[in-house]
mmCIF file of C-alpha atoms in Angstrom:
data_model
loop_
_atom_site.group_PDB
_atom_site.id
_atom_site.type_symbol
_atom_site.label_atom_id
_atom_site.label_comp_id
_atom_site.label_asym_id
_atom_site.label_seq_id
_atom_site.Cartn_x
_atom_site.Cartn_y
_atom_site.Cartn_z
ATOM 1 C CA MET A 1 0.000 0.000 0.000
ATOM 2 C CA ILE A 2 1.129 3.529 -0.764
ATOM 3 C CA LYS A 3 -0.061 5.907 1.915
ATOM 4 C CA LYS A 4 2.874 8.273 2.414
ATOM 5 C CA VAL A 5 4.804 9.837 -0.466
ATOM 6 C CA LEU A 6 7.918 12.002 -0.226
ATOM 7 C CA VAL A 7 8.196 14.554 -3.049
ATOM 8 C CA SER A 8 11.702 15.947 -3.533
ATOM 9 C CA GLN A 9 10.453 19.427 -4.485
ATOM 10 C CA PRO A 10 9.212 22.511 -2.624
ATOM 11 C CA ALA A 11 5.609 22.376 -1.471
ATOM 12 C CA PRO A 12 3.042 23.851 -3.901
ATOM 13 C CA THR A 13 1.958 27.364 -2.987
ATOM 14 C CA THR A 14 -1.679 26.743 -3.948
ATOM 15 C CA GLU A 15 -4.135 23.866 -3.855
ATOM 16 C CA LYS A 16 -4.110 23.792 -7.655
ATOM 17 C CA SER A 17 -1.581 20.982 -7.841
ATOM 18 C CA PRO A 18 -1.814 17.325 -8.888
ATOM 19 C CA TYR A 19 -0.763 16.255 -5.410
ATOM 20 C CA HIS A 20 -3.726 17.955 -3.761
ATOM 21 C CA ASP A 21 -6.183 16.117 -5.995
ATOM 22 C CA ILE A 22 -4.477 12.747 -5.462
ATOM 23 C CA ALA A 23 -4.397 13.303 -1.694
ATOM 24 C CA GLN A 24 -8.106 14.082 -1.694
ATOM 25 C CA ASN A 25 -9.156 11.290 -4.011
ATOM 26 C CA LEU A 26 -6.854 8.471 -2.911
ATOM 27 C CA GLY A 27 -6.196 9.299 0.736
ATOM 28 C CA VAL A 28 -2.437 9.685 0.223
ATOM 29 C CA GLU A 29 -0.297 11.923 2.419
ATOM 30 C CA PHE A 30 2.396 13.989 0.661
ATOM 31 C CA THR A 31 5.473 15.491 2.278
ATOM 32 C CA PHE A 32 7.654 17.954 0.367
ATOM 33 C CA GLN A 33 11.410 18.073 0.933
ATOM 34 C CA PRO A 34 13.688 19.467 -1.807
ATOM 35 C CA PHE A 35 16.697 17.234 -2.490
ATOM 36 C CA VAL A 36 18.412 20.028 -4.423
ATOM 37 C CA LYS A 37 18.703 23.801 -4.364
ATOM 38 C CA VAL A 38 19.306 26.293 -7.135
ATOM 39 C CA GLU A 39 22.068 28.892 -6.967
ATOM 40 C CA GLY A 40 22.696 31.749 -9.365
ATOM 41 C CA LEU A 41 26.086 32.151 -11.008
ATOM 42 C CA GLU A 42 28.133 35.128 -9.927
ATOM 43 C CA ALA A 43 28.783 37.895 -12.441
ATOM 44 C CA ARG A 44 32.432 36.872 -12.886
ATOM 45 C CA GLU A 45 31.374 33.296 -13.645
ATOM 46 C CA PHE A 46 28.935 34.494 -16.268
ATOM 47 C CA ARG A 47 31.481 36.843 -17.845
ATOM 48 C CA SER A 48 33.887 33.952 -18.300
ATOM 49 C CA GLN A 49 31.474 32.528 -20.897
ATOM 50 C CA LYS A 50 32.024 35.658 -23.036
ATOM 51 C CA VAL A 51 28.317 36.041 -23.765
ATOM 52 C CA ASN A 52 26.923 39.523 -24.355
ATOM 53 C CA ILE A 53 23.250 39.622 -23.432
ATOM 54 C CA LEU A 54 22.585 42.715 -25.540
ATOM 55 C CA ASP A 55 23.879 40.984 -28.684
ATOM 56 C CA HIS A 56 20.573 39.134 -28.625
ATOM 57 C CA THR A 57 17.067 40.278 -29.517
ATOM 58 C CA ALA A 58 15.069 37.532 -27.773
ATOM 59 C CA ILE A 59 15.379 35.558 -24.549
ATOM 60 C CA VAL A 60 13.981 32.025 -24.221
ATOM 61 C CA PHE A 61 12.998 30.701 -20.795
ATOM 62 C CA ASN A 62 12.256 27.065 -19.969
ATOM 63 C CA SER A 63 11.660 27.584 -16.239
ATOM 64 C CA ARG A 64 11.015 30.145 -13.527
ATOM 65 C CA ASN A 65 14.541 29.564 -12.277
ATOM 66 C CA ALA A 66 15.869 30.712 -15.653
ATOM 67 C CA ILE A 67 13.790 33.891 -15.418
ATOM 68 C CA GLU A 68 14.762 34.589 -11.823
ATOM 69 C CA HIS A 69 18.483 34.279 -12.394
ATOM 70 C CA PHE A 70 18.471 35.990 -15.785
ATOM 71 C CA PHE A 71 17.023 39.192 -14.377
ATOM 72 C CA HIS A 72 19.183 39.033 -11.243
ATOM 73 C CA LEU A 73 22.300 38.734 -13.382
ATOM 74 C CA CYS A 74 21.183 41.594 -15.609
ATOM 75 C CA LYS A 75 20.844 43.745 -12.496
ATOM 76 C CA GLU A 76 24.240 42.691 -11.177
ATOM 77 C CA LEU A 77 25.860 43.287 -14.557
ATOM 78 C CA ARG A 78 24.002 46.609 -14.908
ATOM 79 C CA VAL A 79 22.510 45.497 -18.200
ATOM 80 C CA THR A 80 19.529 47.625 -19.239
ATOM 81 C CA LEU A 81 17.225 45.552 -21.405
ATOM 82 C CA PRO A 82 15.660 47.402 -24.348
ATOM 83 C CA GLU A 83 11.886 47.677 -24.396
ATOM 84 C CA ASP A 84 11.725 45.896 -27.741
ATOM 85 C CA MET A 85 13.437 42.776 -26.373
ATOM 86 C CA LYS A 86 11.268 39.722 -27.062
ATOM 87 C CA TYR A 87 10.607 37.046 -24.447
ATOM 88 C CA PHE A 88 9.718 33.432 -25.256
ATOM 89 C CA GLY A 89 8.520 30.884 -22.693
ATOM 90 C CA ILE A 90 8.138 27.117 -22.767
ATOM 91 C CA SER A 91 4.594 27.728 -21.491
ATOM 92 C CA GLU A 92 2.292 30.570 -20.555
ATOM 93 C CA LYS A 93 2.638 29.651 -16.883
ATOM 94 C CA VAL A 94 6.415 30.087 -17.071
ATOM 95 C CA ILE A 95 6.499 33.280 -19.100
ATOM 96 C CA LEU A 96 3.948 35.015 -16.865
ATOM 97 C CA TYR A 97 6.631 34.973 -14.176
ATOM 98 C CA ILE A 98 8.498 37.802 -15.932
ATOM 99 C CA GLN A 99 5.831 40.100 -14.453
ATOM 100 C CA LYS A 100 7.916 39.991 -11.288
ATOM 101 C CA PHE A 101 10.664 41.883 -13.124
ATOM 102 C CA VAL A 102 9.140 43.813 -16.059
ATOM 103 C CA GLN A 103 5.787 45.222 -17.115
ATOM 104 C CA TYR A 104 4.320 42.259 -18.933
ATOM 105 C CA ARG A 105 1.724 44.132 -20.977
ATOM 106 C CA LYS A 106 4.386 46.381 -22.484
ATOM 107 C CA ARG A 107 6.604 43.518 -23.648
ATOM 108 C CA LYS A 108 6.583 41.318 -26.718
ATOM 109 C CA VAL A 109 5.864 37.905 -25.236
ATOM 110 C CA PHE A 110 5.415 34.513 -26.886
ATOM 111 C CA PHE A 111 4.965 31.001 -25.525
ATOM 112 C CA GLY A 112 4.321 27.405 -26.484
ATOM 113 C CA SER A 113 0.869 25.904 -26.142
ATOM 114 C CA SER A 114 1.734 22.659 -24.360
ATOM 115 C CA GLY A 115 4.818 23.245 -22.234
ATOM 116 C CA HIS A 116 7.016 21.179 -24.577
ATOM 117 C CA TRP A 117 9.829 22.262 -26.882
ATOM 118 C CA PRO A 118 8.295 21.279 -30.272
ATOM 119 C CA GLU A 119 5.421 23.736 -29.864
ATOM 120 C CA LEU A 120 7.712 26.570 -28.770
ATOM 121 C CA LEU A 121 10.089 25.799 -31.633
ATOM 122 C CA THR A 122 7.196 26.276 -34.050
ATOM 123 C CA VAL A 123 6.529 29.698 -32.517
ATOM 124 C CA MET A 124 10.205 30.656 -32.677
ATOM 125 C CA ALA A 125 10.428 29.604 -36.329
ATOM 126 C CA LYS A 126 7.955 32.387 -37.128
ATOM 127 C CA HIS A 127 10.565 34.860 -35.828
ATOM 128 C CA LYS A 128 13.600 33.564 -37.703
ATOM 129 C CA THR A 129 15.468 36.847 -37.785
ATOM 130 C CA GLU A 130 15.799 37.030 -34.001
ATOM 131 C CA LYS A 131 19.018 36.236 -32.166
ATOM 132 C CA TYR A 132 17.937 33.973 -29.306
ATOM 133 C CA LEU A 133 19.594 33.610 -25.910
ATOM 134 C CA PHE A 134 18.860 30.533 -23.769
ATOM 135 C CA PRO A 135 19.654 30.905 -20.031
ATOM 136 C CA LEU A 136 20.242 27.361 -18.756
ATOM 137 C CA SER A 137 21.394 25.475 -15.695
ATOM 138 C CA GLU A 138 25.126 24.801 -15.558
ATOM 139 C CA GLY A 139 26.043 21.456 -17.065
ATOM 140 C CA THR A 140 22.829 21.039 -19.047
ATOM 141 C CA SER A 141 22.497 21.086 -22.805
ATOM 142 C CA LEU A 142 19.704 22.402 -24.976
ATOM 143 C CA GLU A 143 17.836 19.432 -26.397
ATOM 144 C CA ILE A 144 16.534 21.346 -29.414
ATOM 145 C CA ALA A 145 19.912 22.839 -30.402
ATOM 146 C CA GLY A 146 20.165 20.572 -33.449
ATOM 147 C CA GLN A 147 16.685 21.507 -34.620
ATOM 148 C CA LEU A 148 17.476 25.205 -34.249
ATOM 149 C CA ASP A 149 20.584 24.711 -36.380
ATOM 150 C CA GLN A 150 18.568 22.852 -39.017
ATOM 151 C CA LYS A 151 16.126 25.739 -39.202
ATOM 152 C CA LYS A 152 19.050 28.205 -39.275
ATOM 153 C CA ILE A 153 17.800 29.997 -36.178
ATOM 154 C CA LYS A 154 20.595 31.937 -34.497
ATOM 155 C CA HIS A 155 20.920 31.052 -30.840
ATOM 156 C CA THR A 156 23.321 31.107 -27.900
ATOM 157 C CA GLU A 157 23.258 28.915 -24.828
ATOM 158 C CA CYS A 158 24.666 30.128 -21.530
ATOM 159 C CA ALA A 159 24.709 29.003 -17.903
ATOM 160 C CA MET A 160 23.131 31.413 -15.428
ATOM 161 C CA PHE A 161 22.414 29.136 -12.479
ATOM 162 C CA ARG A 162 23.320 25.718 -11.126
ATOM 163 C CA THR A 163 21.564 22.947 -9.256
ATOM 164 C CA VAL A 164 23.402 21.629 -6.194
ATOM 165 C CA GLN A 165 22.708 19.007 -3.581
ATOM 166 C CA ALA A 166 20.828 19.920 -0.410
ATOM 167 C CA ASN A 167 21.743 18.718 3.069
ATOM 168 C CA LEU A 168 19.097 16.275 4.266
ATOM 169 C CA ASP A 169 18.215 15.067 7.761
ATOM 170 C CA GLU A 170 18.916 11.423 8.544
ATOM 171 C CA ASP A 171 15.216 10.661 8.900
ATOM 172 C CA THR A 172 14.273 12.250 5.555
ATOM 173 C CA PHE A 173 13.227 9.098 3.723
ATOM 174 C CA LYS A 174 12.116 6.916 6.627
ATOM 175 C CA ASN A 175 8.493 5.772 6.961
ATOM 176 C CA TYR A 176 7.638 6.629 3.346
ATOM 177 C CA ASP A 177 6.147 4.192 0.872
ATOM 178 C CA MET A 178 7.333 6.137 -2.167
ATOM 179 C CA ILE A 179 9.850 8.834 -3.106
ATOM 180 C CA LEU A 180 9.558 11.038 -6.190
ATOM 181 C CA ILE A 181 12.816 12.365 -7.685
ATOM 182 C CA PHE A 182 12.943 14.815 -10.572
ATOM 183 C CA THR A 183 16.584 15.281 -11.623
ATOM 184 C CA PRO A 184 19.838 13.293 -11.725
ATOM 185 C CA VAL A 185 21.218 15.736 -9.147
ATOM 186 C CA GLY A 186 18.338 14.717 -6.883
ATOM 187 C CA VAL A 187 19.515 11.116 -7.139
ATOM 188 C CA GLN A 188 23.077 12.195 -6.325
ATOM 189 C CA SER A 189 21.801 14.152 -3.340
ATOM 190 C CA LEU A 190 19.952 11.128 -1.968
ATOM 191 C CA LEU A 191 23.028 8.923 -2.265
ATOM 192 C CA SER A 192 25.457 11.551 -0.964
ATOM 193 C CA ASN A 193 23.346 12.190 2.107
ATOM 194 C CA PHE A 194 22.567 8.510 2.634
ATOM 195 C CA PRO A 195 25.393 6.382 1.164
ATOM 196 C CA ASN A 196 23.884 3.280 2.764
ATOM 197 C CA PHE A 197 20.402 3.918 1.395
ATOM 198 C CA ASN A 198 18.505 0.637 1.131
ATOM 199 C CA GLN A 199 15.495 0.886 -1.154
ATOM 200 C CA GLY A 200 13.764 -2.275 0.006
ATOM 201 C CA ASP A 201 10.013 -1.861 -0.470
ATOM 202 C CA ILE A 202 10.219 1.901 -1.072
ATOM 203 C CA ARG A 203 8.959 2.710 -4.552
ATOM 204 C CA LEU A 204 11.036 5.208 -6.501
ATOM 205 C CA GLY A 205 9.248 7.396 -9.011
ATOM 206 C CA CYS A 206 11.085 9.785 -11.303
ATOM 207 C CA PHE A 207 10.563 12.342 -14.033
ATOM 208 C CA GLY A 208 12.310 11.826 -17.361
ATOM 209 C CA ASP A 209 14.800 9.416 -18.905
ATOM 210 C CA ALA A 210 17.922 11.074 -17.463
ATOM 211 C CA THR A 211 16.683 10.713 -13.878
ATOM 212 C CA ALA A 212 15.630 7.110 -14.482
ATOM 213 C CA LYS A 213 19.078 6.343 -15.864
ATOM 214 C CA ALA A 214 20.749 7.911 -12.803
ATOM 215 C CA ILE A 215 18.596 5.779 -10.482
ATOM 216 C CA GLU A 216 19.402 2.576 -12.365
ATOM 217 C CA GLU A 217 23.123 3.375 -12.548
ATOM 218 C CA ALA A 218 23.040 3.750 -8.757
ATOM 219 C CA GLY A 219 21.829 0.174 -8.539
ATOM 220 C CA LEU A 220 18.323 1.172 -7.493
ATOM 221 C CA ARG A 221 14.934 0.197 -8.896
ATOM 222 C CA VAL A 222 12.733 2.523 -10.936
ATOM 223 C CA ASP A 223 9.111 1.732 -10.104
ATOM 224 C CA LEU A 224 7.522 4.631 -11.983
ATOM 225 C CA LYS A 225 8.926 6.794 -14.765
ATOM 226 C CA VAL A 226 6.852 9.840 -15.671
ATOM 227 C CA SER A 227 7.338 11.581 -19.006
ATOM 228 C CA GLY A 228 4.019 13.377 -19.304
ATOM 229 C CA SER A 229 1.361 14.254 -16.757
ATOM 230 C CA ILE A 230 2.468 13.653 -13.171
ATOM 231 C CA ALA A 231 -1.123 13.704 -11.974
ATOM 232 C CA GLU A 232 -2.285 10.988 -14.358
ATOM 233 C CA SER A 233 0.787 8.733 -14.100
ATOM 234 C CA LEU A 234 1.147 8.945 -10.331
ATOM 235 C CA GLY A 235 -2.561 8.580 -9.703
ATOM 236 C CA ASN A 236 -2.790 5.459 -11.875
ATOM 237 C CA PHE A 237 0.310 3.953 -10.284
ATOM 238 C CA ILE A 238 -0.978 4.438 -6.747
ATOM 239 C CA ARG A 239 -4.372 2.960 -7.655
ATOM 240 C CA GLU A 240 -2.707 -0.140 -9.150
ATOM 241 C CA GLU A 241 -0.362 -0.617 -6.195
ATOM 242 C CA ASN A 242 -3.123 -0.175 -3.632
ATOM 243 C CA SER A 243 -5.409 -2.628 -5.410
ATOM 244 C CA LYS A 244 -2.946 -5.520 -5.092
#
C-alpha cells in the first residue's frame, strides 16, 4: 500500500496541484522536501562565458529559475534591457513569471501551447530573424539545439544558475512508501546524504529518462517513470499498487 509519499520538491503554494487532488481522491499523504537547491552564477562566472546579453534580440525561458536568475544577473551586470526585447517561454505559466521583473503588458511575449519544446520551436520559427539567448542550468544542454541549427535559427546557450545538492536530515526518507525524484542531481543528493540507502520496499518514481538512468546506474529500482502528466501517471500507479 502507498499511503505516504515524499516529493523531492518545494511544497506547492496553492491547492491547484496534482498532489492535492491525489491526496483528496486516494487518501495519500504527501510530504515535500527538496533534495536540491538552485544557486545563481556570480557575475564573474557568467562573464567567463564571453556572452553579451545585448547581442541578442530575444530571450527564451524554460523555467522560472531561468527567469529569476536571468534578471538578477542583468541587475548585477548593470545590463539595461531594451523595451523591444522579445521574451519566449516554454509555457504561458512560465512566461507570466516575468511580471515579477518587467511590465508584462508592455513587452513582446510569446509562448508554447503545451509546455514542450516542439510547440515553442514552431513559434520561434515564425521569428527567424531574431538572435535567441537561452539561459540554462550549468552542465545542461539544450535538447533542441540541433533543430534550431537545421532551421538556421541563431541562438546562444549560456549558464546562469546551477543545481546543487541539499543537506538532508537522517530521517528524511524513513516511513515513506514512495519517493519522487525529478533530476539526476536529486539522485546524487539522496546517495550523498545517505550512502547506505537501502530501497527495500520503497517505490522510486522519477521524471524523465535522465533521472531514471541515474537511479538505475546507482543500482536502485525505478518503479515509476513519468514523461508526461504527473497527476495521471502517479494517480494510476498508486491505484494499481493499492489494489494488489
